Amino acid sequence: MFLTGAGVSAESGIPTFRGKEGYWTVRAREYHPQELATHEAFEAMPWEVWAWYLYRRAICRNAAPNDGHRALVRAGTAWPDRFALVTQNVDGLHRRAGNADHHVLAIHGDIQQMRCARECVADRWQIPDAVGELGKGEPVSPAVKALLVCPKCTGMARPHVLWFDESYDEERYHLDTVRRIANEAALVVVAGTSAQTNLPWQVVTLGARAGATIVDINLEDNPFGEIAQKSGGVIRGPAAAALTAIVDRLVG
Ligand code: APR
């Protein structure tokens, strides 16, 4: 089981969340991603929140997978029945690198997708290409607003991402599947996450309890490092090189 965070995509030029470049300004007020990435903010200022996601979506669309992503494709190919890639990243780069859909468990959603803001159905849709790409601080135009609607009920659509004031579930975010796999894991490699969100904690602690070897890859120390220290160890360096080295060693 590989558990990835924003640090894995940082080397593809996608800003991490808690790094200094993660901040966002709306109406001259600076917002921390945690404030914008909430259902409450979407209720209060839906088009400002959409503008932020469409800007991040543009960054993700223009980013390319790096060697770290490619190493995980090799791992998935080598172990088709014994590989799981749990990612907090909504950028879609694991799939774009070539990992199979059934191997990638995107537990925080996908920034290229939208769903009904009223949850009239559980379906998800690709955000239409006609939406185009929004620059930093660019408002959502009436023409784009007309495209961000639920194809079923024609009500407003919302980004298919997990917000800070929302909960994991199986249908949208693979909660039970991820827990089940963590209980069966022999190896859990954590890469590029600051260990600030809930389900990743469950993955690492369930894996450790199940006797899995835990390895932590990060530029910096973080709470998962403390668990890994007592298990498979830590690698303090860029994720792309570390993942490549691990996969090369394991897959050969
Ligand atoms: N190689 C390895 N680690 C890196 C690299 C790199 N090149 N660059 C940054 N890191 C590490 C940082 O040291 C930090 O610990 O990646 C981590 C990124 O942390 P966050 O920005 O907090 O991102 P992440 O842990 O993925 O956030 C989790 O929180 O904001 C929500 O839903 C959002 O999915 C996100 C979740």
PDB file of C-alpha atoms and ligand atoms in Angstrom:
ATOM      1  CA  MET A   1       0.000   0.000   0.000  1.00  0.00           C
ATOM      2  CA  PHE A   2       1.333   3.406  -0.983  1.00  0.00           C
ATOM      3  CA  LEU A   3      -0.172   6.515   0.657  1.00  0.00           C
ATOM      4  CA  THR A   4       0.617   9.763  -1.143  1.00  0.00           C
ATOM      5  CA  GLY A   5       0.167  13.442  -0.323  1.00  0.00           C
ATOM      6  CA  ALA A   6       0.845  16.826  -1.864  1.00  0.00           C
ATOM      7  CA  GLY A   7       4.607  16.381  -1.507  1.00  0.00           C
ATOM      8  CA  VAL A   8       4.552  13.759  -4.275  1.00  0.00           C
ATOM      9  CA  SER A   9       3.033  16.270  -6.701  1.00  0.00           C
ATOM     10  CA  ALA A  10       5.156  19.192  -5.495  1.00  0.00           C
ATOM     11  CA  GLU A  11       7.907  18.070  -7.882  1.00  0.00           C
ATOM     12  CA  SER A  12       5.349  18.445 -10.719  1.00  0.00           C
ATOM     13  CA  GLY A  13       4.881  22.103  -9.754  1.00  0.00           C
ATOM     14  CA  ILE A  14       1.580  21.721  -7.851  1.00  0.00           C
ATOM     15  CA  PRO A  15       1.544  23.829  -4.649  1.00  0.00           C
ATOM     16  CA  THR A  16       1.260  21.851  -1.422  1.00  0.00           C
ATOM     17  CA  PHE A  17      -1.522  22.825   0.971  1.00  0.00           C
ATOM     18  CA  ARG A  18       0.341  23.894   4.018  1.00  0.00           C
ATOM     19  CA  GLY A  19       3.339  25.371   2.214  1.00  0.00           C
ATOM     20  CA  LYS A  20       3.512  29.181   1.978  1.00  0.00           C
ATOM     21  CA  GLU A  21       2.260  29.181  -1.651  1.00  0.00           C
ATOM     22  CA  GLY A  22      -1.070  27.608  -0.569  1.00  0.00           C
ATOM     23  CA  TYR A  23      -2.714  30.884   0.455  1.00  0.00           C
ATOM     24  CA  TRP A  24      -5.565  32.513  -1.568  1.00  0.00           C
ATOM     25  CA  THR A  25      -7.002  36.068  -1.648  1.00  0.00           C
ATOM     26  CA  VAL A  26     -10.750  36.790  -2.041  1.00  0.00           C
ATOM     27  CA  ARG A  27     -12.003  40.400  -1.947  1.00  0.00           C
ATOM     28  CA  ALA A  28      -8.647  41.534  -0.588  1.00  0.00           C
ATOM     29  CA  ARG A  29      -8.961  39.123   2.272  1.00  0.00           C
ATOM     30  CA  GLU A  30      -6.339  36.375   2.425  1.00  0.00           C
ATOM     31  CA  TYR A  31      -7.837  32.911   2.981  1.00  0.00           C
ATOM     32  CA  HIS A  32      -6.009  29.800   4.090  1.00  0.00           C
ATOM     33  CA  PRO A  33      -7.009  26.788   1.980  1.00  0.00           C
ATOM     34  CA  GLN A  34      -8.606  25.320   5.080  1.00  0.00           C
ATOM     35  CA  GLU A  35     -11.060  28.197   5.157  1.00  0.00           C
ATOM     36  CA  LEU A  36     -11.978  27.992   1.488  1.00  0.00           C
ATOM     37  CA  ALA A  37     -12.127  24.224   1.269  1.00  0.00           C
ATOM     38  CA  THR A  38     -15.315  24.010   3.344  1.00  0.00           C
ATOM     39  CA  HIS A  39     -18.995  23.431   2.667  1.00  0.00           C
ATOM     40  CA  GLU A  40     -19.667  26.522   4.747  1.00  0.00           C
ATOM     41  CA  ALA A  41     -17.536  28.690   2.423  1.00  0.00           C
ATOM     42  CA  PHE A  42     -19.233  27.142  -0.622  1.00  0.00           C
ATOM     43  CA  GLU A  43     -22.653  27.970   0.829  1.00  0.00           C
ATOM     44  CA  ALA A  44     -21.548  31.545   1.596  1.00  0.00           C
ATOM     45  CA  MET A  45     -19.576  32.317  -1.595  1.00  0.00           C
ATOM     46  CA  PRO A  46     -19.961  29.463  -4.134  1.00  0.00           C
ATOM     47  CA  TRP A  47     -18.458  31.295  -7.094  1.00  0.00           C
ATOM     48  CA  GLU A  48     -15.385  32.428  -5.164  1.00  0.00           C
ATOM     49  CA  VAL A  49     -14.812  28.843  -4.059  1.00  0.00           C
ATOM     50  CA  TRP A  50     -15.372  27.631  -7.619  1.00  0.00           C
ATOM     51  CA  ALA A  51     -12.892  30.248  -8.872  1.00  0.00           C
ATOM     52  CA  TRP A  52     -10.258  28.883  -6.476  1.00  0.00           C
ATOM     53  CA  TYR A  53     -10.859  25.260  -7.554  1.00  0.00           C
ATOM     54  CA  LEU A  54     -10.923  26.120 -11.249  1.00  0.00           C
ATOM     55  CA  TYR A  55      -7.589  27.930 -10.800  1.00  0.00           C
ATOM     56  CA  ARG A  56      -6.093  24.870  -9.007  1.00  0.00           C
ATOM     57  CA  ARG A  57      -7.663  22.626 -11.668  1.00  0.00           C
ATOM     58  CA  ALA A  58      -5.806  24.601 -14.345  1.00  0.00           C
ATOM     59  CA  ILE A  59      -2.511  24.124 -12.469  1.00  0.00           C
ATOM     60  CA  CYS A  60      -3.173  20.382 -12.233  1.00  0.00           C
ATOM     61  CA  ARG A  61      -4.133  20.101 -15.925  1.00  0.00           C
ATOM     62  CA  ASN A  62      -0.873  21.797 -16.925  1.00  0.00           C
ATOM     63  CA  ALA A  63       1.267  19.696 -14.614  1.00  0.00           C
ATOM     64  CA  ALA A  64       2.935  16.460 -15.697  1.00  0.00           C
ATOM     65  CA  PRO A  65       3.529  13.301 -13.672  1.00  0.00           C
ATOM     66  CA  ASN A  66       7.063  12.968 -12.262  1.00  0.00           C
ATOM     67  CA  ASP A  67       9.359   9.995 -11.625  1.00  0.00           C
ATOM     68  CA  GLY A  68       7.585   9.336  -8.336  1.00  0.00           C
ATOM     69  CA  HIS A  69       4.275   8.850 -10.139  1.00  0.00           C
ATOM     70  CA  ARG A  70       5.980   6.706 -12.772  1.00  0.00           C
ATOM     71  CA  ALA A  71       7.591   4.467 -10.142  1.00  0.00           C
ATOM     72  CA  LEU A  72       4.135   3.762  -8.705  1.00  0.00           C
ATOM     73  CA  VAL A  73       2.903   2.773 -12.158  1.00  0.00           C
ATOM     74  CA  ARG A  74       5.705   0.188 -12.326  1.00  0.00           C
ATOM     75  CA  ALA A  75       4.740  -1.093  -8.869  1.00  0.00           C
ATOM     76  CA  GLY A  76       1.091  -1.443  -9.904  1.00  0.00           C
ATOM     77  CA  THR A  77       2.095  -3.312 -13.053  1.00  0.00           C
ATOM     78  CA  ALA A  78       4.440  -5.637 -11.139  1.00  0.00           C
ATOM     79  CA  TRP A  79       1.861  -6.447  -8.439  1.00  0.00           C
ATOM     80  CA  PRO A  80      -1.569  -6.243 -10.115  1.00  0.00           C
ATOM     81  CA  ASP A  81      -3.299  -8.123  -7.269  1.00  0.00           C
ATOM     82  CA  ARG A  82      -1.218  -6.912  -4.314  1.00  0.00           C
ATOM     83  CA  PHE A  83      -0.984  -3.145  -4.867  1.00  0.00           C
ATOM     84  CA  ALA A  84      -3.090  -0.229  -3.613  1.00  0.00           C
ATOM     85  CA  LEU A  85      -2.440   3.482  -4.102  1.00  0.00           C
ATOM     86  CA  VAL A  86      -4.292   5.629  -1.594  1.00  0.00           C
ATOM     87  CA  THR A  87      -3.905   9.292  -2.501  1.00  0.00           C
ATOM     88  CA  GLN A  88      -4.955  12.509  -0.820  1.00  0.00           C
ATOM     89  CA  ASN A  89      -4.131  14.336  -4.034  1.00  0.00           C
ATOM     90  CA  VAL A  90      -7.054  15.540  -6.127  1.00  0.00           C
ATOM     91  CA  ASP A  91      -4.758  16.365  -9.096  1.00  0.00           C
ATOM     92  CA  GLY A  92      -5.352  13.114 -11.018  1.00  0.00           C
ATOM     93  CA  LEU A  93      -1.607  12.684 -11.749  1.00  0.00           C
ATOM     94  CA  HIS A  94      -1.459   9.043 -10.621  1.00  0.00           C
ATOM     95  CA  ARG A  95      -4.064   8.091 -13.197  1.00  0.00           C
ATOM     96  CA  ARG A  96      -2.481  10.298 -15.836  1.00  0.00           C
ATOM     97  CA  ALA A  97       0.868   8.600 -15.163  1.00  0.00           C
ATOM     98  CA  GLY A  98      -0.829   5.304 -15.963  1.00  0.00           C
ATOM     99  CA  ASN A  99      -1.952   3.700 -12.716  1.00  0.00           C
ATOM    100  CA  ALA A 100      -5.027   1.545 -13.205  1.00  0.00           C
ATOM    101  CA  ASP A 101      -8.328   3.022 -11.993  1.00  0.00           C
ATOM    102  CA  HIS A 102      -8.955   0.100  -9.636  1.00  0.00           C
ATOM    103  CA  HIS A 103      -5.549   0.646  -7.979  1.00  0.00           C
ATOM    104  CA  VAL A 104      -6.048   4.373  -7.264  1.00  0.00           C
ATOM    105  CA  LEU A 105      -8.178   5.248  -4.226  1.00  0.00           C
ATOM    106  CA  ALA A 106      -8.579   9.040  -4.278  1.00  0.00           C
ATOM    107  CA  ILE A 107      -9.783   9.637  -0.714  1.00  0.00           C
ATOM    108  CA  HIS A 108     -10.170  13.422  -1.101  1.00  0.00           C
ATOM    109  CA  GLY A 109     -11.870  13.416  -4.492  1.00  0.00           C
ATOM    110  CA  ASP A 110     -10.794  14.606  -7.945  1.00  0.00           C
ATOM    111  CA  ILE A 111     -10.447  18.275  -8.982  1.00  0.00           C
ATOM    112  CA  GLN A 112     -11.365  17.407 -12.591  1.00  0.00           C
ATOM    113  CA  GLN A 113     -14.795  16.191 -11.482  1.00  0.00           C
ATOM    114  CA  MET A 114     -18.028  17.807 -10.260  1.00  0.00           C
ATOM    115  CA  ARG A 115     -21.235  16.523  -8.725  1.00  0.00           C
ATOM    116  CA  CYS A 116     -24.655  17.881  -7.747  1.00  0.00           C
ATOM    117  CA  ALA A 117     -24.383  20.451  -4.948  1.00  0.00           C
ATOM    118  CA  ARG A 118     -27.755  19.199  -3.666  1.00  0.00           C
ATOM    119  CA  GLU A 119     -26.602  15.579  -3.992  1.00  0.00           C
ATOM    120  CA  CYS A 120     -29.745  14.783  -6.044  1.00  0.00           C
ATOM    121  CA  VAL A 121     -27.752  11.770  -7.290  1.00  0.00           C
ATOM    122  CA  ALA A 122     -24.355  10.314  -6.278  1.00  0.00           C
ATOM    123  CA  ASP A 123     -23.060  10.519  -9.872  1.00  0.00           C
ATOM    124  CA  ARG A 124     -19.901  12.459 -10.754  1.00  0.00           C
ATOM    125  CA  TRP A 125     -19.074  14.147 -14.055  1.00  0.00           C
ATOM    126  CA  GLN A 126     -15.911  15.483 -15.636  1.00  0.00           C
ATOM    127  CA  ILE A 127     -15.921  19.276 -15.479  1.00  0.00           C
ATOM    128  CA  PRO A 128     -16.653  20.248 -19.127  1.00  0.00           C
ATOM    129  CA  ASP A 129     -13.602  21.234 -21.189  1.00  0.00           C
ATOM    130  CA  ALA A 130     -15.607  24.272 -22.323  1.00  0.00           C
ATOM    131  CA  VAL A 131     -15.083  25.653 -18.808  1.00  0.00           C
ATOM    132  CA  GLY A 132     -11.503  26.349 -19.919  1.00  0.00           C
ATOM    133  CA  GLU A 133      -8.863  27.466 -17.414  1.00  0.00           C
ATOM    134  CA  LEU A 134      -9.143  30.249 -14.847  1.00  0.00           C
ATOM    135  CA  GLY A 135      -6.173  32.422 -13.950  1.00  0.00           C
ATOM    136  CA  LYS A 136      -5.338  33.464 -10.363  1.00  0.00           C
ATOM    137  CA  GLY A 137      -8.052  35.790  -9.011  1.00  0.00           C
ATOM    138  CA  GLU A 138     -10.145  35.521 -12.193  1.00  0.00           C
ATOM    139  CA  PRO A 139     -13.897  35.447 -11.421  1.00  0.00           C
ATOM    140  CA  VAL A 140     -16.173  32.764 -12.860  1.00  0.00           C
ATOM    141  CA  SER A 141     -17.935  34.204 -15.916  1.00  0.00           C
ATOM    142  CA  PRO A 142     -21.697  33.818 -16.520  1.00  0.00           C
ATOM    143  CA  ALA A 143     -20.915  31.471 -19.444  1.00  0.00           C
ATOM    144  CA  VAL A 144     -18.858  29.185 -17.189  1.00  0.00           C
ATOM    145  CA  LYS A 145     -21.465  29.374 -14.409  1.00  0.00           C
ATOM    146  CA  ALA A 146     -23.980  28.048 -16.945  1.00  0.00           C
ATOM    147  CA  LEU A 147     -21.761  24.961 -17.439  1.00  0.00           C
ATOM    148  CA  LEU A 148     -21.273  24.186 -13.736  1.00  0.00           C
ATOM    149  CA  VAL A 149     -24.728  22.699 -13.270  1.00  0.00           C
ATOM    150  CA  CYS A 150     -25.976  19.238 -12.323  1.00  0.00           C
ATOM    151  CA  PRO A 151     -26.862  17.395 -15.576  1.00  0.00           C
ATOM    152  CA  LYS A 152     -29.723  15.658 -13.701  1.00  0.00           C
ATOM    153  CA  CYS A 153     -31.544  18.423 -11.800  1.00  0.00           C
ATOM    154  CA  THR A 154     -29.922  21.507 -13.457  1.00  0.00           C
ATOM    155  CA  GLY A 155     -29.160  22.833  -9.965  1.00  0.00           C
ATOM    156  CA  MET A 156     -25.691  24.123  -9.116  1.00  0.00           C
ATOM    157  CA  ALA A 157     -22.825  21.631  -9.274  1.00  0.00           C
ATOM    158  CA  ARG A 158     -19.966  21.539  -6.782  1.00  0.00           C
ATOM    159  CA  PRO A 159     -16.327  20.375  -7.053  1.00  0.00           C
ATOM    160  CA  HIS A 160     -15.976  16.635  -6.248  1.00  0.00           C
ATOM    161  CA  VAL A 161     -13.519  17.188  -3.407  1.00  0.00           C
ATOM    162  CA  LEU A 162     -13.725  16.397   0.318  1.00  0.00           C
ATOM    163  CA  TRP A 163     -14.022  19.593   2.336  1.00  0.00           C
ATOM    164  CA  PHE A 164     -12.689  20.117   5.845  1.00  0.00           C
ATOM    165  CA  ASP A 165     -16.183  20.285   7.375  1.00  0.00           C
ATOM    166  CA  GLU A 166     -17.253  17.061   5.636  1.00  0.00           C
ATOM    167  CA  SER A 167     -16.759  13.340   6.402  1.00  0.00           C
ATOM    168  CA  TYR A 168     -15.234  10.432   4.543  1.00  0.00           C
ATOM    169  CA  ASP A 169     -17.613   7.785   3.203  1.00  0.00           C
ATOM    170  CA  GLU A 170     -17.287   4.708   1.038  1.00  0.00           C
ATOM    171  CA  GLU A 171     -19.334   5.838  -1.941  1.00  0.00           C
ATOM    172  CA  ARG A 172     -17.359   8.998  -2.686  1.00  0.00           C
ATOM    173  CA  TYR A 173     -14.039   8.516  -0.849  1.00  0.00           C
ATOM    174  CA  HIS A 174     -13.460   4.695  -0.505  1.00  0.00           C
ATOM    175  CA  LEU A 175     -13.480   4.785   3.326  1.00  0.00           C
ATOM    176  CA  ASP A 176     -14.267   1.102   4.045  1.00  0.00           C
ATOM    177  CA  THR A 177     -12.180  -0.184   1.140  1.00  0.00           C
ATOM    178  CA  VAL A 178      -9.114   1.727   2.346  1.00  0.00           C
ATOM    179  CA  ARG A 179      -9.555   0.515   5.912  1.00  0.00           C
ATOM    180  CA  ARG A 180      -9.960  -3.115   4.756  1.00  0.00           C
ATOM    181  CA  ILE A 181      -6.792  -2.966   2.658  1.00  0.00           C
ATOM    182  CA  ALA A 182      -4.827  -1.312   5.494  1.00  0.00           C
ATOM    183  CA  ASN A 183      -5.755  -4.269   7.710  1.00  0.00           C
ATOM    184  CA  GLU A 184      -4.264  -6.662   5.138  1.00  0.00           C
ATOM    185  CA  ALA A 185      -1.146  -4.655   4.280  1.00  0.00           C
ATOM    186  CA  ALA A 186       2.355  -6.133   4.632  1.00  0.00           C
ATOM    187  CA  LEU A 187       3.972  -2.827   3.627  1.00  0.00           C
ATOM    188  CA  VAL A 188       2.732   0.766   3.879  1.00  0.00           C
ATOM    189  CA  VAL A 189       4.908   3.389   2.168  1.00  0.00           C
ATOM    190  CA  VAL A 190       3.841   6.951   3.078  1.00  0.00           C
ATOM    191  CA  ALA A 191       5.128   9.741   0.825  1.00  0.00           C
ATOM    192  CA  GLY A 192       4.855  13.525   0.936  1.00  0.00           C
ATOM    193  CA  THR A 193       2.174  14.098   3.536  1.00  0.00           C
ATOM    194  CA  SER A 194       2.161  16.200   6.712  1.00  0.00           C
ATOM    195  CA  ALA A 195      -0.157  13.708   8.477  1.00  0.00           C
ATOM    196  CA  GLN A 196      -2.836  16.310   9.209  1.00  0.00           C
ATOM    197  CA  THR A 197      -5.920  14.446   8.002  1.00  0.00           C
ATOM    198  CA  ASN A 198      -7.947  11.586   9.511  1.00  0.00           C
ATOM    199  CA  LEU A 199      -8.144   8.656   7.098  1.00  0.00           C
ATOM    200  CA  PRO A 200      -4.368   8.606   6.427  1.00  0.00           C
ATOM    201  CA  TRP A 201      -3.917   8.242  10.193  1.00  0.00           C
ATOM    202  CA  GLN A 202      -6.301   5.294  10.186  1.00  0.00           C
ATOM    203  CA  VAL A 203      -4.362   3.730   7.284  1.00  0.00           C
ATOM    204  CA  VAL A 204      -1.002   3.981   9.055  1.00  0.00           C
ATOM    205  CA  THR A 205      -2.216   2.919  12.504  1.00  0.00           C
ATOM    206  CA  LEU A 206      -4.354   0.029  11.143  1.00  0.00           C
ATOM    207  CA  GLY A 207      -1.418  -1.066   8.980  1.00  0.00           C
ATOM    208  CA  ALA A 208       1.004  -0.902  11.918  1.00  0.00           C
ATOM    209  CA  ARG A 209      -1.443  -2.846  14.114  1.00  0.00           C
ATOM    210  CA  ALA A 210      -1.763  -5.477  11.366  1.00  0.00           C
ATOM    211  CA  GLY A 211       2.021  -5.902  11.482  1.00  0.00           C
ATOM    212  CA  ALA A 212       2.794  -4.021   8.280  1.00  0.00           C
ATOM    213  CA  THR A 213       6.225  -2.492   7.698  1.00  0.00           C
ATOM    214  CA  ILE A 214       5.760   1.311   7.679  1.00  0.00           C
ATOM    215  CA  VAL A 215       8.116   3.551   5.686  1.00  0.00           C
ATOM    216  CA  ASP A 216       7.858   7.370   5.651  1.00  0.00           C
ATOM    217  CA  ILE A 217       9.246   9.539   2.837  1.00  0.00           C
ATOM    218  CA  ASN A 218       9.275  13.286   3.403  1.00  0.00           C
ATOM    219  CA  LEU A 219      11.599  16.276   3.201  1.00  0.00           C
ATOM    220  CA  GLU A 220      10.784  16.930   6.843  1.00  0.00           C
ATOM    221  CA  ASP A 221       9.994  15.083  10.037  1.00  0.00           C
ATOM    222  CA  ASN A 222       6.247  14.549  10.573  1.00  0.00           C
ATOM    223  CA  PRO A 223       4.081  12.435  12.911  1.00  0.00           C
ATOM    224  CA  PHE A 224       4.115   9.419  10.534  1.00  0.00           C
ATOM    225  CA  GLY A 225       7.908   9.471  10.787  1.00  0.00           C
ATOM    226  CA  GLU A 226       7.697   8.579  14.466  1.00  0.00           C
ATOM    227  CA  ILE A 227       5.692   5.425  13.644  1.00  0.00           C
ATOM    228  CA  ALA A 228       7.978   4.514  10.735  1.00  0.00           C
ATOM    229  CA  GLN A 229      11.087   4.952  12.882  1.00  0.00           C
ATOM    230  CA  LYS A 230       9.921   1.929  14.905  1.00  0.00           C
ATOM    231  CA  SER A 231       9.212  -0.052  11.714  1.00  0.00           C
ATOM    232  CA  GLY A 232      10.607   0.228   8.171  1.00  0.00           C
ATOM    233  CA  GLY A 233      12.354   3.559   8.732  1.00  0.00           C
ATOM    234  CA  VAL A 234      12.259   7.033   7.231  1.00  0.00           C
ATOM    235  CA  ILE A 235      13.727   8.596   4.111  1.00  0.00           C
ATOM    236  CA  ARG A 236      14.261  12.342   4.401  1.00  0.00           C
ATOM    237  CA  GLY A 237      14.508  13.554   0.842  1.00  0.00           C
ATOM    238  CA  PRO A 238      12.516  14.226  -2.354  1.00  0.00           C
ATOM    239  CA  ALA A 239       9.704  11.720  -2.940  1.00  0.00           C
ATOM    240  CA  ALA A 240      10.356  11.105  -6.655  1.00  0.00           C
ATOM    241  CA  ALA A 241      13.881   9.757  -6.085  1.00  0.00           C
ATOM    242  CA  ALA A 242      12.914   7.826  -2.945  1.00  0.00           C
ATOM    243  CA  LEU A 243       9.877   6.144  -4.543  1.00  0.00           C
ATOM    244  CA  THR A 244      11.960   5.269  -7.593  1.00  0.00           C
ATOM    245  CA  ALA A 245      14.651   3.695  -5.398  1.00  0.00           C
ATOM    246  CA  ILE A 246      12.148   1.699  -3.319  1.00  0.00           C
ATOM    247  CA  VAL A 247      10.211   0.406  -6.311  1.00  0.00           C
ATOM    248  CA  ASP A 248      13.401  -0.429  -8.234  1.00  0.00           C
ATOM    249  CA  ARG A 249      14.640  -2.381  -5.215  1.00  0.00           C
ATOM    250  CA  LEU A 250      11.321  -4.205  -4.667  1.00  0.00           C
ATOM    251  CA  VAL A 251      10.296  -4.806  -8.271  1.00  0.00           C
ATOM    252  CA  GLY A 252      13.859  -5.195  -9.567  1.00  0.00           C
TER     253      GLY A 252
HETATM  254  N1  APR B   1       9.256  15.190  -1.424  1.00  0.00           N
HETATM  255  C1  APR B   1       8.807  14.675  -0.231  1.00  0.00           C
HETATM  256  N2  APR B   1       8.009  15.367   0.635  1.00  0.00           N
HETATM  257  C2  APR B   1       7.682  16.627   0.294  1.00  0.00           C
HETATM  258  C3  APR B   1       8.122  17.242  -0.908  1.00  0.00           C
HETATM  259  C4  APR B   1       8.948  16.451  -1.778  1.00  0.00           C
HETATM  260  N3  APR B   1       9.405  16.930  -2.926  1.00  0.00           N
HETATM  261  N4  APR B   1       7.620  18.523  -0.948  1.00  0.00           N
HETATM  262  C5  APR B   1       6.884  18.692   0.184  1.00  0.00           C
HETATM  263  N5  APR B   1       6.920  17.561   0.925  1.00  0.00           N
HETATM  264  C6  APR B   1       6.219  17.296   2.176  1.00  0.00           C
HETATM  265  C7  APR B   1       6.147  18.452   3.147  1.00  0.00           C
HETATM  266  O1  APR B   1       7.261  18.423   4.018  1.00  0.00           O
HETATM  267  C8  APR B   1       4.838  18.171   3.896  1.00  0.00           C
HETATM  268  O2  APR B   1       5.059  17.315   5.010  1.00  0.00           O
HETATM  269  O3  APR B   1       4.875  17.039   1.807  1.00  0.00           O
HETATM  270  C9  APR B   1       3.995  17.415   2.861  1.00  0.00           C
HETATM  271  C10 APR B   1       2.845  18.204   2.247  1.00  0.00           C
HETATM  272  O4  APR B   1       1.955  18.476   3.288  1.00  0.00           O
HETATM  273  P1  APR B   1       0.571  19.242   3.014  1.00  0.00           P
HETATM  274  O5  APR B   1       0.806  20.427   2.209  1.00  0.00           O
HETATM  275  O6  APR B   1      -0.064  19.389   4.339  1.00  0.00           O
HETATM  276  O7  APR B   1      -0.235  18.223   2.095  1.00  0.00           O
HETATM  277  P2  APR B   1      -0.988  16.865   2.493  1.00  0.00           P
HETATM  278  O8  APR B   1      -0.376  16.207   3.661  1.00  0.00           O
HETATM  279  O9  APR B   1      -1.132  16.079   1.268  1.00  0.00           O
HETATM  280  O10 APR B   1      -2.434  17.450   2.902  1.00  0.00           O
HETATM  281  C11 APR B   1      -3.393  16.523   3.195  1.00  0.00           C
HETATM  282  O11 APR B   1      -5.036  18.118   3.650  1.00  0.00           O
HETATM  283  O12 APR B   1      -5.334  20.161   2.863  1.00  0.00           O
HETATM  284  C12 APR B   1      -5.912  18.934   2.932  1.00  0.00           C
HETATM  285  O13 APR B   1      -7.305  17.739   1.463  1.00  0.00           O
HETATM  286  C13 APR B   1      -6.096  18.385   1.566  1.00  0.00           C
HETATM  287  O14 APR B   1      -5.265  16.372   0.599  1.00  0.00           O
HETATM  288  C14 APR B   1      -4.938  17.445   1.440  1.00  0.00           C
HETATM  289  C15 APR B   1      -4.736  17.000   2.862  1.00  0.00           C
END
